[in-house]
PDB file of C-alpha atoms in Angstrom:
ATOM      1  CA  UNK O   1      -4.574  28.267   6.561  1.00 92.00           C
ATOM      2  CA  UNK O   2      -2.911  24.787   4.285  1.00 95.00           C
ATOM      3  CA  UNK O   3      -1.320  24.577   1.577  1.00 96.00           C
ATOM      4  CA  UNK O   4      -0.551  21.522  -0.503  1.00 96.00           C
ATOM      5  CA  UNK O   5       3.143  21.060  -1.236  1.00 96.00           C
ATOM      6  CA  UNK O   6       5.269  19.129  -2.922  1.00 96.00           C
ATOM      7  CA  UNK O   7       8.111  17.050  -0.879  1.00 94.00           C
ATOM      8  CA  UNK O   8      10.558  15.190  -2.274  1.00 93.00           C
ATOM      9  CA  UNK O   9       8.147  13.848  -4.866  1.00 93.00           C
ATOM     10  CA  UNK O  10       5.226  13.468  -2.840  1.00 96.00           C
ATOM     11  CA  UNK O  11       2.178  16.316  -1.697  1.00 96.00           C
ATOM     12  CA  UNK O  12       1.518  16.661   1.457  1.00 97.00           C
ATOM     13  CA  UNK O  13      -1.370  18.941   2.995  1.00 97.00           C
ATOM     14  CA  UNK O  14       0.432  21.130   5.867  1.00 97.00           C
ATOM     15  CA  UNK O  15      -0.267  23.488   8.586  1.00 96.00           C
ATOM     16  CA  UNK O  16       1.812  25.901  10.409  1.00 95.00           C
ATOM     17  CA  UNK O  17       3.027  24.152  13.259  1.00 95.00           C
ATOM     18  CA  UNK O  18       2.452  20.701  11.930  1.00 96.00           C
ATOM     19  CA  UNK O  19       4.747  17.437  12.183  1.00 97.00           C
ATOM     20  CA  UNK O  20       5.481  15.354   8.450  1.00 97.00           C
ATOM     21  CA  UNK O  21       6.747  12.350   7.381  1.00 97.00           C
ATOM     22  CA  UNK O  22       8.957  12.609   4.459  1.00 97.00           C
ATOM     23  CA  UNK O  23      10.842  10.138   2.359  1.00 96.00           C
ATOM     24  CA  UNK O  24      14.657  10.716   3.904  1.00 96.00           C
ATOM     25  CA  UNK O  25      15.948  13.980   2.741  1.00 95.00           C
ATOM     26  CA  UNK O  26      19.930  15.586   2.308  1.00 94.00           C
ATOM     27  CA  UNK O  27      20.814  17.913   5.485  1.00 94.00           C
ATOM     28  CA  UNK O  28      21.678  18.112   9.175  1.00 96.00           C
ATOM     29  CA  UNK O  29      19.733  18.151  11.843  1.00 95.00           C
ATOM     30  CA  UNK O  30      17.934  21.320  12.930  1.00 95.00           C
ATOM     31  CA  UNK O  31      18.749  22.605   9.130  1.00 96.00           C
ATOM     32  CA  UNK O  32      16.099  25.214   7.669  1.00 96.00           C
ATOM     33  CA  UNK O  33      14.351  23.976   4.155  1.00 96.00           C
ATOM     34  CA  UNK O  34      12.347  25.817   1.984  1.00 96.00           C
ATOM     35  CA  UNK O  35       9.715  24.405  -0.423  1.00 95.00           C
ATOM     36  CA  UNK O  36       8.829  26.639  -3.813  1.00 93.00           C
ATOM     37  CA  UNK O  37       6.356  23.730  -5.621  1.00 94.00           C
ATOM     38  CA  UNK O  38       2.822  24.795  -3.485  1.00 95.00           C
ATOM     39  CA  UNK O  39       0.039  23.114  -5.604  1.00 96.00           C
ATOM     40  CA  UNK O  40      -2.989  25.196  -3.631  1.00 95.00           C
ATOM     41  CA  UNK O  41      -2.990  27.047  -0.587  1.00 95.00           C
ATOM     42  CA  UNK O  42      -6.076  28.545   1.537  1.00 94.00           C
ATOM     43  CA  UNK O  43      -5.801  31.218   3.136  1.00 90.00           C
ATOM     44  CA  UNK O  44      -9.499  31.293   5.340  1.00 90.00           C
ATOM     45  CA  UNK O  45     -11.774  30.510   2.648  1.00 90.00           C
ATOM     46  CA  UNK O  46     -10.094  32.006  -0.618  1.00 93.00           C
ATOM     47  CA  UNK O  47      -8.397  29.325  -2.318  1.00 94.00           C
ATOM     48  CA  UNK O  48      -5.238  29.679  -4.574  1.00 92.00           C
ATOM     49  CA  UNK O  49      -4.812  27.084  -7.227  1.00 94.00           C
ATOM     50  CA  UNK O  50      -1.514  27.126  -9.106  1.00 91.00           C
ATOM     51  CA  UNK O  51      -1.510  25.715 -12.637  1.00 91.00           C
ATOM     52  CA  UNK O  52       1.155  23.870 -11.926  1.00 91.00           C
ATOM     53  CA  UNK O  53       2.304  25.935  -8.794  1.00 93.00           C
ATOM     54  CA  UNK O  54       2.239  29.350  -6.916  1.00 94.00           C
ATOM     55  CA  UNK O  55       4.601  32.001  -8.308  1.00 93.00           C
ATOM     56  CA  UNK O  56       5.837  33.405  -4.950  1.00 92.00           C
ATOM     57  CA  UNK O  57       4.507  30.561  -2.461  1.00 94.00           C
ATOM     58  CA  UNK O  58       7.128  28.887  -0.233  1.00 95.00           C
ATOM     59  CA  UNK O  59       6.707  26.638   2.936  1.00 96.00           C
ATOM     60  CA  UNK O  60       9.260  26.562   5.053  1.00 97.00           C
ATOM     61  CA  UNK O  61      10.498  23.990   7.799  1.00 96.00           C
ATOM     62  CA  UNK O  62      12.703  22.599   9.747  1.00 97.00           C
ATOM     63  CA  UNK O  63      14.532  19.015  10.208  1.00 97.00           C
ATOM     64  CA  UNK O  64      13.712  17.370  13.352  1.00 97.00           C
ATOM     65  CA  UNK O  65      15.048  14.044  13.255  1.00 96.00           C
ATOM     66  CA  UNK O  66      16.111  11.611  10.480  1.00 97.00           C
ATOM     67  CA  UNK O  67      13.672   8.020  11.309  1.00 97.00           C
ATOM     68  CA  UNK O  68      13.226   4.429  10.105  1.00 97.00           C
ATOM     69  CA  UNK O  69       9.275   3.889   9.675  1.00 96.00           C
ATOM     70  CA  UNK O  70       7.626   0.105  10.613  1.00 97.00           C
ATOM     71  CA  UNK O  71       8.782  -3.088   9.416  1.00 97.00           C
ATOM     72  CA  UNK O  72       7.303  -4.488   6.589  1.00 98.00           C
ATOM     73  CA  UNK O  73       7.570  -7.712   5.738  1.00 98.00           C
ATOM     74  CA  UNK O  74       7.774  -9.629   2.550  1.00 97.00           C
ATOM     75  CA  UNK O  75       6.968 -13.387   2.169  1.00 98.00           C
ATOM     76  CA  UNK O  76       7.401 -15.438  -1.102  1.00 98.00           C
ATOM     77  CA  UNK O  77       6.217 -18.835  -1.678  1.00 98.00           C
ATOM     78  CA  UNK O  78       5.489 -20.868  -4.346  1.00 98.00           C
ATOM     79  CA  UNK O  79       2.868 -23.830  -3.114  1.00 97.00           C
ATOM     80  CA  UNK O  80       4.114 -27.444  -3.196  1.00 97.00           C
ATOM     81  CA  UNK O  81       7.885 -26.929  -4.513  1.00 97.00           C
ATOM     82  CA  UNK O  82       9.327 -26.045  -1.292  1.00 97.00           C
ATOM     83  CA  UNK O  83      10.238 -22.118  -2.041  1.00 98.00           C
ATOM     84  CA  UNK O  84      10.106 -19.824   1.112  1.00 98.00           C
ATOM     85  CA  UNK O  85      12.097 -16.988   1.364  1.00 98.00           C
ATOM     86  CA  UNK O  86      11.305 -13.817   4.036  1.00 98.00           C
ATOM     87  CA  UNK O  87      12.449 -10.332   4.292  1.00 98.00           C
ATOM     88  CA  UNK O  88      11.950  -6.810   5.742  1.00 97.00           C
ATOM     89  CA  UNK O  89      12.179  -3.916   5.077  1.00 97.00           C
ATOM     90  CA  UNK O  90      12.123  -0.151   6.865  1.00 98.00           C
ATOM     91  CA  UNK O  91      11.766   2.456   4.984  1.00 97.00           C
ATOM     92  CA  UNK O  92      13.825   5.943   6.109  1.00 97.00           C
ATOM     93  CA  UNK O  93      11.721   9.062   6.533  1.00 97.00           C
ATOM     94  CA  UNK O  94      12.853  12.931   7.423  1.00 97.00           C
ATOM     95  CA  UNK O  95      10.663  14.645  10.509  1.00 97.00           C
ATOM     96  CA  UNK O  96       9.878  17.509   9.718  1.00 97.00           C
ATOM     97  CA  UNK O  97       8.297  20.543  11.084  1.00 97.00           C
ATOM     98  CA  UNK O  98       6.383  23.196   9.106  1.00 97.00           C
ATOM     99  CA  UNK O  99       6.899  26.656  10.498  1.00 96.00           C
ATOM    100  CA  UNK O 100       5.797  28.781   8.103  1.00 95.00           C
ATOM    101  CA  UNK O 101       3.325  29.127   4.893  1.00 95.00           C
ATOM    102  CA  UNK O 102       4.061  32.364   3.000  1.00 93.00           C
ATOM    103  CA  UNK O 103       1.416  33.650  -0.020  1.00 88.00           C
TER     104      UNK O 103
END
């Protein structure tokens, strides 16, 4: 059984029992969240499509951690005028553990 589900502005396809990413959410560690915008969910082999989502659906979680992902770096130049400048950048992301998909 997956749904796909809409977090914080971005779909994700889940699992029961399943570790995600997200871009850094509001609320405490160990904090229950609840998700209402499920795009499509299987349930073994009979697919739900929800136009735009499931009346009823709801994924539910819970906060692990609050994370910084990789560096990424930016570089600038312009060629022959002597213009370097570097940054970086982490983006922060929410952990987040799916423990239940409810049709």
């Amino acid at each position: 059984m997956y749904a796909i589900v809409n977090i914080a502005g971005k779909q994700f396809k889940v699992t029961k029992d399943q570790y995600v990413y997200a871009p850094k959410m509001q609320g405490d560690i160990d904090a229950s969240v609840e998700f209402d915008e499920v795009l499509l969910a299987d349930d073994n082999g009979t697919v739900s499509v929800g136009a735009p989502v499931l009346e009823g659906a709801k994924v539910t979680g819970k906060i692990l951690d609050h994370v910084k992902g990789d560096k990424v770096i930016v570089f600038k130049k312009k060629r022959r005028k002597g213009y370097k400048k570097k940054n970086g950048h982490r983006q922060e992301f929410t952990k987040l553990l799916i423990e239940n998909i409810a049709l």
